[in-house]
Amino acid sequence: MHEISIAGAIIDAVLDAAGKNNARKVNQVYLEIGELTALNPDQLKFIFETITAGTVAEGAMFDIRVIKLSITCKKCSYNGPIELSEKMHFFVPVIKCPQCDGSDVKIMAGRECCVKKINIS
Ligand SMILES: [Zn+2]
């Protein structure tokens, strides 16, 4: 359940931005969560609803976009998405190129965990 600590950090950032902009209310929060973070969007939303109670972000809508894992292979220069196998369970994901099976790959997307935009009033 690493969702709780990450959700806390995200809400801190949202409240900080809201405070700096003299927001009376946070209406909507847009987030990007990489597939490799193994965060569960439904669980995150639930935690957000709980921890924003009594803040300007109470009742805000959370729009969570999951970013698919995408790599560039240094061997065959494959560039694109790869599927994560279920059995990895994200503990030590072995990421291999789907084209040449090489493991010398660079992760281009899938590690994100950030607030893209917030809508305040
Ligand atoms: Zn390759």
XYZ file of C-alpha atoms and ligand atoms in Angstrom:
122
model
C 0.000 0.000 0.000
C 2.481 2.638 -1.061
C -0.520 4.553 -2.417
C -0.992 6.316 0.930
C 2.401 8.033 1.077
C 2.294 8.943 -2.607
C -1.265 10.254 -2.342
C -0.156 12.384 0.612
C 2.693 13.903 -1.403
C 0.362 14.593 -4.342
C -2.227 16.315 -2.150
C 0.510 18.383 -0.480
C 1.555 19.613 -3.935
C -2.066 20.351 -4.893
C -2.764 22.269 -1.675
C 0.497 24.158 -2.017
C -0.407 25.241 -5.562
C -3.949 26.106 -4.470
C -2.610 28.225 -1.605
C -0.197 30.112 -3.836
C -3.053 30.934 -6.195
C -5.465 31.964 -3.436
C -7.876 29.236 -4.442
C -11.147 29.006 -2.568
C -11.804 25.599 -3.989
C -10.001 22.951 -6.029
C -12.445 21.679 -8.648
C -10.409 19.170 -10.582
C -6.981 17.595 -10.451
C -5.371 15.970 -13.492
C -2.773 13.347 -12.747
C -0.484 11.166 -14.780
C 0.525 7.877 -13.258
C 3.031 5.637 -15.002
C 2.229 1.955 -15.307
C 5.565 1.095 -13.678
C 4.599 2.853 -10.456
C 2.043 0.040 -9.959
C -0.330 2.539 -8.385
C -3.989 1.673 -8.418
C -6.082 4.651 -9.647
C -9.225 3.558 -7.791
C -7.323 3.202 -4.558
C -5.673 6.574 -5.093
C -9.034 8.267 -5.651
C -10.378 6.734 -2.478
C -7.379 7.967 -0.467
C -7.638 11.436 -2.030
C -11.273 11.692 -0.999
C -10.358 10.769 2.552
C -7.337 13.012 3.039
C -8.752 16.106 1.339
C -11.691 16.302 3.774
C -11.722 19.724 5.401
C -9.268 21.241 2.880
C -9.916 23.427 -0.173
C -9.545 20.256 -2.228
C -12.487 18.544 -0.569
C -14.871 17.199 -3.207
C -12.426 17.768 -6.075
C -12.665 15.479 -9.089
C -9.565 13.425 -9.755
C -8.814 12.669 -13.355
C -6.125 9.993 -13.442
C -4.431 9.008 -16.666
C -2.329 5.862 -16.683
C 0.761 6.156 -18.878
C 1.696 2.918 -20.597
C 5.222 1.642 -20.332
C 7.256 2.583 -23.359
C 10.897 1.840 -24.183
C 13.690 2.457 -26.639
C 15.973 -0.501 -27.329
C 19.644 0.342 -27.654
C 20.355 -2.809 -29.630
C 17.721 -2.884 -32.371
C 16.330 0.635 -31.866
C 12.792 -0.587 -31.272
C 10.791 2.321 -29.964
C 7.374 1.811 -28.486
C 5.190 0.276 -25.839
C 5.762 -3.055 -24.171
C 3.392 -5.213 -22.222
C 4.206 -5.979 -18.632
C 3.680 -9.584 -17.774
C 1.375 -10.342 -14.868
C 3.834 -12.578 -13.093
C 6.351 -9.798 -12.543
C 4.223 -8.176 -9.884
C 6.388 -5.135 -10.300
C 8.875 -6.142 -7.611
C 11.807 -6.437 -9.942
C 10.380 -5.860 -13.387
C 12.603 -7.373 -16.027
C 12.040 -5.170 -19.000
C 12.982 -6.649 -22.326
C 12.700 -5.512 -25.883
C 9.741 -7.260 -27.572
C 11.590 -7.258 -30.889
C 15.082 -8.609 -30.135
C 14.608 -9.759 -26.515
C 17.485 -7.518 -25.462
C 17.530 -5.989 -22.014
C 19.595 -2.927 -22.851
C 16.585 -0.679 -23.001
C 15.803 2.843 -21.942
C 12.468 3.578 -20.310
C 10.813 6.466 -22.125
C 7.490 6.504 -20.315
C 5.771 4.662 -17.513
C 7.467 6.081 -14.424
C 5.434 9.258 -14.155
C 3.657 10.256 -11.038
C 2.753 13.871 -11.316
C 0.081 16.505 -11.163
C -0.419 17.815 -14.687
C -2.967 20.487 -14.032
C -5.366 21.661 -11.380
C -8.573 23.566 -11.865
C -9.354 26.013 -9.084
C -11.869 28.682 -8.317
Zn 15.543 -4.594 -29.353
